[in-house]
PDB file of C-alpha atoms and ligand atoms in Angstrom:
ATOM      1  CA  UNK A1010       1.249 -17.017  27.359  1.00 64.00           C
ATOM      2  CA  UNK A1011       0.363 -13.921  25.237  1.00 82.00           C
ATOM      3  CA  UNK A1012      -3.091 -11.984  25.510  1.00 94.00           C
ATOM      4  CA  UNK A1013      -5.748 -13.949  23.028  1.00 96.00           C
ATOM      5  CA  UNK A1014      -6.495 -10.576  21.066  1.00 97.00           C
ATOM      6  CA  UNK A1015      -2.572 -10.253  20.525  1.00 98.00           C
ATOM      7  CA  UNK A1016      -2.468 -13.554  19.567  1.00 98.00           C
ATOM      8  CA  UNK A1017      -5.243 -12.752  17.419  1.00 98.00           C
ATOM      9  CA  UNK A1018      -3.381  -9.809  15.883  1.00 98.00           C
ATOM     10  CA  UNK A1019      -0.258 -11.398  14.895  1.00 98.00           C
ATOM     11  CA  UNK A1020      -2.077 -14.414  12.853  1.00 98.00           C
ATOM     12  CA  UNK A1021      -4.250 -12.142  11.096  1.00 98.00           C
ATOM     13  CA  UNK A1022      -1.577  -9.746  10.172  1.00 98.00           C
ATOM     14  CA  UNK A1023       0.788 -12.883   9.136  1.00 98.00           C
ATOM     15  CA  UNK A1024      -2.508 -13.988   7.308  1.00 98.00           C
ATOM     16  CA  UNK A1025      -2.596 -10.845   5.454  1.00 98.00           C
ATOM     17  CA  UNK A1026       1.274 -10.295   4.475  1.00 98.00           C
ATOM     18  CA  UNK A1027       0.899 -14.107   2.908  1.00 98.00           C
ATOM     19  CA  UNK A1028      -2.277 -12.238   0.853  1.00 98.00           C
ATOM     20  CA  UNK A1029      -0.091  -9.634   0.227  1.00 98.00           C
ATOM     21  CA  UNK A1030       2.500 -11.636  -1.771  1.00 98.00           C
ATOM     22  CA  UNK A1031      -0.249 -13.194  -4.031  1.00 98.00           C
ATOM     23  CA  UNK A1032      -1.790  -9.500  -4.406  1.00 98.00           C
ATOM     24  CA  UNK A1033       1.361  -7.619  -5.745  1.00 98.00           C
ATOM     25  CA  UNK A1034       2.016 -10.736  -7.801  1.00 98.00           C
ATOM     26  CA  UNK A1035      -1.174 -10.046  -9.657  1.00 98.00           C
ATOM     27  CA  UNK A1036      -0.796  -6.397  -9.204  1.00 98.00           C
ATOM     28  CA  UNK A1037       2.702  -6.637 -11.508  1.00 98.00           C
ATOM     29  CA  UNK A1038       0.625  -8.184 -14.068  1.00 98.00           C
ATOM     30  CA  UNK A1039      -1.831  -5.324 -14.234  1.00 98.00           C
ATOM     31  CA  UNK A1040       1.499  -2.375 -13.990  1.00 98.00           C
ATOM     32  CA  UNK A1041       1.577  -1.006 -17.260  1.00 98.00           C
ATOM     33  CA  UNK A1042       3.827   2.213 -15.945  1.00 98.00           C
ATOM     34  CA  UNK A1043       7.400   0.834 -16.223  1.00 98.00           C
ATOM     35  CA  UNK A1044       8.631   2.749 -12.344  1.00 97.00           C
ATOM     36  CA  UNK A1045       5.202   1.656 -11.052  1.00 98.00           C
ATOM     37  CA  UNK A1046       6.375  -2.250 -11.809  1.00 98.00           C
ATOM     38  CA  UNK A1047       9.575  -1.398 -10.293  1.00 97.00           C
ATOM     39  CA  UNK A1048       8.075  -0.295  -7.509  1.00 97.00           C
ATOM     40  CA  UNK A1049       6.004  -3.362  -6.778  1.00 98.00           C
ATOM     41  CA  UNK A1050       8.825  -5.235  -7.226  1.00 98.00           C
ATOM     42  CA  UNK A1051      10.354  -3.811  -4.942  1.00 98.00           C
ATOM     43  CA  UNK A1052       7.604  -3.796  -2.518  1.00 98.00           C
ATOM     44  CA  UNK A1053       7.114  -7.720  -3.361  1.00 98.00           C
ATOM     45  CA  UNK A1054       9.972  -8.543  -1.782  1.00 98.00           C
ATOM     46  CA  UNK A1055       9.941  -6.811   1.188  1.00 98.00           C
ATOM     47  CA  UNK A1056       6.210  -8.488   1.546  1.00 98.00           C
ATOM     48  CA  UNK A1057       7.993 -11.862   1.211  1.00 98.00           C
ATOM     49  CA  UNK A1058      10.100 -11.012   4.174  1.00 98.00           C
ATOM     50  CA  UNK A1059       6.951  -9.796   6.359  1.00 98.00           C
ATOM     51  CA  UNK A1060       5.774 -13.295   6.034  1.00 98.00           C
ATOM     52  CA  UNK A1061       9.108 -14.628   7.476  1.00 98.00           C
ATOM     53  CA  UNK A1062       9.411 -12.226  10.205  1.00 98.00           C
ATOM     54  CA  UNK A1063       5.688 -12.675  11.606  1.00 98.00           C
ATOM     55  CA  UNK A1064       6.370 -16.389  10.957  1.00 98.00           C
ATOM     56  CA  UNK A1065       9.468 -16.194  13.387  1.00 98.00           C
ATOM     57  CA  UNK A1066       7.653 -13.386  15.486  1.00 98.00           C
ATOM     58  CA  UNK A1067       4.736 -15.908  15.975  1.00 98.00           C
ATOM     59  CA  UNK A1068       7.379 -18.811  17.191  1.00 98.00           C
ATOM     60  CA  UNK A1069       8.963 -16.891  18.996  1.00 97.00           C
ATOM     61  CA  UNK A1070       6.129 -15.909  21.328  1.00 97.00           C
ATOM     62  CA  UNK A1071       5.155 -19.233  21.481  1.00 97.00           C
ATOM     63  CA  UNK A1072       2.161 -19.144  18.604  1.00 97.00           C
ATOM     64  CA  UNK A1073       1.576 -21.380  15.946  1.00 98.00           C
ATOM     65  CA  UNK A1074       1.979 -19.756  12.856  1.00 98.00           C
ATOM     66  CA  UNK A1075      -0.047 -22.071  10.532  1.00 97.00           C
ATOM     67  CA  UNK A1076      -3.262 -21.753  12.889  1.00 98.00           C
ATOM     68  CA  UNK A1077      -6.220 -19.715  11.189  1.00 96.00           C
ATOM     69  CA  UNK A1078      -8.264 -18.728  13.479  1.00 98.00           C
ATOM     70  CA  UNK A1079     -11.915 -17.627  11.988  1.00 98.00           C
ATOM     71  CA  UNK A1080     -10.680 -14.044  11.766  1.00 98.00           C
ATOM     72  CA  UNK A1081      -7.619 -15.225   9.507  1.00 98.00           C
ATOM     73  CA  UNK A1082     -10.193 -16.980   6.996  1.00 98.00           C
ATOM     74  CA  UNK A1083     -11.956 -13.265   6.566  1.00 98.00           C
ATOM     75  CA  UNK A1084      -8.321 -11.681   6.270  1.00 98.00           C
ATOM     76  CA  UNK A1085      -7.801 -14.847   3.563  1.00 98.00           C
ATOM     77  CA  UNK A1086     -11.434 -13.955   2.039  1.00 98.00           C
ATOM     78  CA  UNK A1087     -10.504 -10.261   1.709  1.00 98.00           C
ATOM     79  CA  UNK A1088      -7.296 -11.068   0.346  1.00 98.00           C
ATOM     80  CA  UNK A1089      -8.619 -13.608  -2.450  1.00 98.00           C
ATOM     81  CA  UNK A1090     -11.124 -10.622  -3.391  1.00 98.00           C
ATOM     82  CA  UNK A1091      -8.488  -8.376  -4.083  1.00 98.00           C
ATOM     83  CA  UNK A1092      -6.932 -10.933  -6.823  1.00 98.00           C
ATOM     84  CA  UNK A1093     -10.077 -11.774  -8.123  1.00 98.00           C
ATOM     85  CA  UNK A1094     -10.612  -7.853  -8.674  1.00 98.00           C
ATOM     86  CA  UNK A1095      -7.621  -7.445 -10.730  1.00 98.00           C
ATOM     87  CA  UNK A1096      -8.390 -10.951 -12.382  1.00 98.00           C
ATOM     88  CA  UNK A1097     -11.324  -9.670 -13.512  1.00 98.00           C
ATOM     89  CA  UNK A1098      -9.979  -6.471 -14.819  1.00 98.00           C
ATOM     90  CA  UNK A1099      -7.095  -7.879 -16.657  1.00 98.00           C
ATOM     91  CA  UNK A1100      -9.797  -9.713 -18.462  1.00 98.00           C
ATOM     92  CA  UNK A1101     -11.965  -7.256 -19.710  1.00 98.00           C
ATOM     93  CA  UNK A1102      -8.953  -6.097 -21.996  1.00 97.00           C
ATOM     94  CA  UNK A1103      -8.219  -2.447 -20.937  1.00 98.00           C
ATOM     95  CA  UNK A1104      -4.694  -2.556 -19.423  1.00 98.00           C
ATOM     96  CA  UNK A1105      -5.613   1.429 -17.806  1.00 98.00           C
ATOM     97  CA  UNK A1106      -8.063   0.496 -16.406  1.00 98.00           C
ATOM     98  CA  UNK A1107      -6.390  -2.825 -14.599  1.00 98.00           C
ATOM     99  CA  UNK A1108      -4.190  -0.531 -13.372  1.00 98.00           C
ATOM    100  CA  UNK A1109      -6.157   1.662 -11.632  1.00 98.00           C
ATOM    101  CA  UNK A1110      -8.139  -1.617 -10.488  1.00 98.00           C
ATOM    102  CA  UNK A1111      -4.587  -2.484  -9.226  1.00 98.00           C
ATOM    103  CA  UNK A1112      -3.642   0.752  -7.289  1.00 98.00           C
ATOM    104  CA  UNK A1113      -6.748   0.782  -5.813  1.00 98.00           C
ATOM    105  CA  UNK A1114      -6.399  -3.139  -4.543  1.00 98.00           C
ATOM    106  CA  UNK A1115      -3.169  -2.319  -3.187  1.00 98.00           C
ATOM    107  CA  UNK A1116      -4.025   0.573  -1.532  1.00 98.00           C
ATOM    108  CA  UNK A1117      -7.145  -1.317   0.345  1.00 98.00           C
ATOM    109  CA  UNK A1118      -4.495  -4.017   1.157  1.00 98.00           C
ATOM    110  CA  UNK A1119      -1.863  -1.872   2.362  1.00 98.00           C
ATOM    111  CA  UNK A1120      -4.394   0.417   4.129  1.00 98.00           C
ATOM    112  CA  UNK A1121      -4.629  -3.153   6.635  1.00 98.00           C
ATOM    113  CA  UNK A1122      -1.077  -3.484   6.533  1.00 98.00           C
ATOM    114  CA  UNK A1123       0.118  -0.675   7.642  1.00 98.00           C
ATOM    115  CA  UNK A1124      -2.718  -0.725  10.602  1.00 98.00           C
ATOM    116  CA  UNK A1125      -1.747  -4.281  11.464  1.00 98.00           C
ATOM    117  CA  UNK A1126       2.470  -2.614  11.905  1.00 98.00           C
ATOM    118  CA  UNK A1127       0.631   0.276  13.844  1.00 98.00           C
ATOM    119  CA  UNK A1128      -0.902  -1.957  16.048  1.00 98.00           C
ATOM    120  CA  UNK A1129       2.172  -4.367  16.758  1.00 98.00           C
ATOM    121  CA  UNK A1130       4.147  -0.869  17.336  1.00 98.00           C
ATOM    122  CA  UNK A1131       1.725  -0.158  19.994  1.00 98.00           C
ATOM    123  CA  UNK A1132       1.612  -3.398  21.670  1.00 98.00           C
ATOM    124  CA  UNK A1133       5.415  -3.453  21.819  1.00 98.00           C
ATOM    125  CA  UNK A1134       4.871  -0.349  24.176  1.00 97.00           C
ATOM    126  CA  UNK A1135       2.190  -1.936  25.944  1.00 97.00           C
ATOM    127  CA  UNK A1136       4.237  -4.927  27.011  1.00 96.00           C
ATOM    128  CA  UNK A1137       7.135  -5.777  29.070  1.00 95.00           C
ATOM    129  CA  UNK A1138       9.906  -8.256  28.779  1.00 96.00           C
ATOM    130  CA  UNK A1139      10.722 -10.688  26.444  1.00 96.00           C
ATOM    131  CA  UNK A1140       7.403 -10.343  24.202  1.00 97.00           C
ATOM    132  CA  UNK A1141       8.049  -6.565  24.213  1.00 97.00           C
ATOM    133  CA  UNK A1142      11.182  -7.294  22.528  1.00 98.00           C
ATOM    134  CA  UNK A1143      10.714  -9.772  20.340  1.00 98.00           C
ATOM    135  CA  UNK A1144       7.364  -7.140  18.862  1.00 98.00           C
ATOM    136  CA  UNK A1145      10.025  -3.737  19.202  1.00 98.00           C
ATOM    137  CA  UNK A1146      12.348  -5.659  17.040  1.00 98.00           C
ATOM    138  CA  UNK A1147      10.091  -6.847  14.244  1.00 98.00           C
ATOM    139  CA  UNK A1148       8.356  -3.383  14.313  1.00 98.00           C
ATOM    140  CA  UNK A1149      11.381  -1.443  13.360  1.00 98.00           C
ATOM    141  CA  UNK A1150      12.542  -3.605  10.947  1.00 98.00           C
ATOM    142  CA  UNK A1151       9.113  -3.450   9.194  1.00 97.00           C
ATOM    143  CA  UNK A1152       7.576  -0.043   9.886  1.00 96.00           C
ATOM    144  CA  UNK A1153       9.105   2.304   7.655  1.00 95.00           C
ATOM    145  CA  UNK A1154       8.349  -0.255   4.634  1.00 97.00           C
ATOM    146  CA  UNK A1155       4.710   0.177   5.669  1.00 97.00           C
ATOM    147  CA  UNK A1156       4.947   3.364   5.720  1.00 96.00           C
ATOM    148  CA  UNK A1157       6.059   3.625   2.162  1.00 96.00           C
ATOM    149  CA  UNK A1158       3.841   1.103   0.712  1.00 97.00           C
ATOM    150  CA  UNK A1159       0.729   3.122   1.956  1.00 97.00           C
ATOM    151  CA  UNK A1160       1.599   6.487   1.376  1.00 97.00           C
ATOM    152  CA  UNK A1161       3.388   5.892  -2.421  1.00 97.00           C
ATOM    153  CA  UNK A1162       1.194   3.497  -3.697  1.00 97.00           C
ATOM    154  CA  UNK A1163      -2.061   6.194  -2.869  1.00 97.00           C
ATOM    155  CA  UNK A1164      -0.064   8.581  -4.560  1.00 97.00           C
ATOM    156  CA  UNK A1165       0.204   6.663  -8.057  1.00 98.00           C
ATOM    157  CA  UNK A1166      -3.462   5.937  -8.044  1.00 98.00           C
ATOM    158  CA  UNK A1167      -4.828   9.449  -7.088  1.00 97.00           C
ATOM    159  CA  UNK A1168      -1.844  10.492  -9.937  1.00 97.00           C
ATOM    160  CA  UNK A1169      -2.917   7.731 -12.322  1.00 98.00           C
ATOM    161  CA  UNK A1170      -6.576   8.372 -12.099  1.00 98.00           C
ATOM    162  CA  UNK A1171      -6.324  12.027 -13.025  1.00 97.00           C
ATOM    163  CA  UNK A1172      -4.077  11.209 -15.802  1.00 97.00           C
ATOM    164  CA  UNK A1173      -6.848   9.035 -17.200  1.00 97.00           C
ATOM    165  CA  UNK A1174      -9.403  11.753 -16.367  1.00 97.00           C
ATOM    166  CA  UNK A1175      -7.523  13.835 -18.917  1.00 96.00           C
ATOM    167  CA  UNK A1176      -5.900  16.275 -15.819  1.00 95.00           C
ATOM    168  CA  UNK A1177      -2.327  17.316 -15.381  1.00 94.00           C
ATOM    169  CA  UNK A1178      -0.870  14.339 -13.256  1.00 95.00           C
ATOM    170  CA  UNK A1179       2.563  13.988 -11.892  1.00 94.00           C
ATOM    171  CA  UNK A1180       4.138  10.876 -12.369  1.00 95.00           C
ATOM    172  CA  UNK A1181       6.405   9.214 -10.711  1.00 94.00           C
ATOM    173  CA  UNK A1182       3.512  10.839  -7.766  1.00 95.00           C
ATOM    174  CA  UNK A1183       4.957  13.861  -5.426  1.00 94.00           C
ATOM    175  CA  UNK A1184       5.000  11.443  -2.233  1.00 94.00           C
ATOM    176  CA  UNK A1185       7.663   8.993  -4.187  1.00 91.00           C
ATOM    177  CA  UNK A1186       9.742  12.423  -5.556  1.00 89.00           C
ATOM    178  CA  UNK A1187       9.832  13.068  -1.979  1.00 92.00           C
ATOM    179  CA  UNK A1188       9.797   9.784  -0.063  1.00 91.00           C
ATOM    180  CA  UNK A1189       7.512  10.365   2.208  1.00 93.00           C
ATOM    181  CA  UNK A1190       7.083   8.403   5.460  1.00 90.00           C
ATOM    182  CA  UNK A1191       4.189   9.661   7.151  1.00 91.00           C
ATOM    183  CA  UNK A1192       0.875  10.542   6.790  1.00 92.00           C
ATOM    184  CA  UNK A1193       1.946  14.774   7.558  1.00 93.00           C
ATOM    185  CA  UNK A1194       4.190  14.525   4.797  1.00 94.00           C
ATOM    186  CA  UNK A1195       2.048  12.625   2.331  1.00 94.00           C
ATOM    187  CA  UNK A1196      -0.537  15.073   2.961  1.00 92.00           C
ATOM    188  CA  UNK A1197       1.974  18.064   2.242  1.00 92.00           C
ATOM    189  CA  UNK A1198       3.304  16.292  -1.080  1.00 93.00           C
ATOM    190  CA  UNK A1199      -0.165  15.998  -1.979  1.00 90.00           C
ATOM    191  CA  UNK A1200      -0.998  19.702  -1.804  1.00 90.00           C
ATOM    192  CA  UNK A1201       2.188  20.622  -3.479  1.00 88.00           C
ATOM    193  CA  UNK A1202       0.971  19.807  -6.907  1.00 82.00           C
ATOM    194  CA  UNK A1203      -2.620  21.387  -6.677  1.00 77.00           C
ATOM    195  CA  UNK A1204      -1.524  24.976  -7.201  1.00 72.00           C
ATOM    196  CA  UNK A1205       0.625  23.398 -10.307  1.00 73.00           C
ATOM    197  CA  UNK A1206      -2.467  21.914 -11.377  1.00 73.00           C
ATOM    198  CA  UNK A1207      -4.384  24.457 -11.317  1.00 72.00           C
ATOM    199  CA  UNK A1208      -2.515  27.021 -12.735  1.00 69.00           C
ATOM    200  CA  UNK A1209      -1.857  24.740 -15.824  1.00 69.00           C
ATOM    201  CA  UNK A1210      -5.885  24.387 -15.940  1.00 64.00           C
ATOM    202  CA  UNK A1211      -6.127  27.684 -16.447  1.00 63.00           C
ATOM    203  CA  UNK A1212      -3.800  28.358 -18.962  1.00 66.00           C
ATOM    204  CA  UNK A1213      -5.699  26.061 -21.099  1.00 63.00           C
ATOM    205  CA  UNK A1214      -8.163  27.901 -23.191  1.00 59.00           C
ATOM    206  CA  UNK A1215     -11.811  27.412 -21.966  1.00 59.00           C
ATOM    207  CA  UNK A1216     -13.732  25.817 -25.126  1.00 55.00           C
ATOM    208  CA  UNK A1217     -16.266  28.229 -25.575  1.00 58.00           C
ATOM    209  CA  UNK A1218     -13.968  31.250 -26.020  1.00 53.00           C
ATOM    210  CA  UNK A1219     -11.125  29.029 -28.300  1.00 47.00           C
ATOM    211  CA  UNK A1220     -10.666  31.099 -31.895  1.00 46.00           C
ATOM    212  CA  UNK A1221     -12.620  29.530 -34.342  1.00 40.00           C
TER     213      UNK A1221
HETATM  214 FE1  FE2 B 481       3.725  -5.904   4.871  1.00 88.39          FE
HETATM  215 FE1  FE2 B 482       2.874  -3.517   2.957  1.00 88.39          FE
END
């Protein structure tokens, strides 16, 4: 028998990868940047698989995988939202701004994805055994896919926003140039470009003292 609150971990985080696929589904509609689509593609598939590994995680430690426990209908809720945001922007006719509405779902998805792997990581530490193996195993075959999802997918909506804001972006973002994997490295790709930036800002002539 596994702990309740691990029990309660793996559903919700099942819960959310099945959210997931039905978010970057939705997401692909809104991509208007050609790599970005790729990307999501890409990242579609490996959500697909998340599902089946939790789903044979969850059997395999003895849980039901199609039980929703109150916590899994918020997870569900949350998830909807997301689709229903993009929904909503798709509709209202301006295919930028879906796609920001897009990155920024996926980045508030994949924010709780990537805590949900960080969480199964630790509890495969925590345990002993069988159940320790069974959680090591799915872990490392998931992680580093978390990893990216997070960290890129921020990158093309901090990048995408400030090329709709008018500002020198970089696109495809610094953190996919440079595959990140962690949150040092992100951070580091991130900072790369703001020197860039701002040296291009101020080579651009300030409008008050442009030659008439
Ligand atoms: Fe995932
Ligand atoms: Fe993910």
């Amino acid at each position: 028998m596994i702990a309740a609150q691990l029990k309660e971990l793996l559903l919700q985080s099942l819960e959310h990868e099945k959210g997931g696929v039905l978010i970057y589904r939705t997401a692909l509609e809104c991509a208007v940047n050609d790599e970005l689509r790729e990307e999501w593609a890409e990242y579609l598939e490996q959500t697909e698989n998340h599902v089946e590994v939790l789903t044979s995680l969850c059997k395999a430690l003895g849980l039901d995988p199609g039980e929703r426990t109150p916590g899994c209908q918020v997870v569900q809720h949350v998830g909807k939202s997301f689709v229903q945001a993009m929904k909503m922007a798709l509709a209202a006719g301006n295919p930028v701004a879906a796609e920001l509405v897009a990155c920024e779902c996926v980045v508030l998805a994949e924010t709780k994805d990537h805590a949900d792997w960080e969480l199964i990581g630790a509890c495969a530490d925590a345990h002993e055994g069988e159940t320790a193996v069974a959680l090591r195993a799915a872990y490392d075959e998931i992680e580093d896919e978390e990893d990216e999802h997070l960290y890129h997918t921020k990158g093309w909506c901090r990048e995408l926003w400030l090329k709709s804001l008018g500002i020198s972006a970089t696109l495809p973002p610094p953190e996919e140039k440079r595959d990140v994997k962690t949150a040092v490295e992100a951070d580091q790709a991130k900072k790369s470009e703001k020197p860039r930036r701002r040296n291009r800002a101020r080579k651009r002539p300030r409008p008050d003292r442009a030659r008439k």
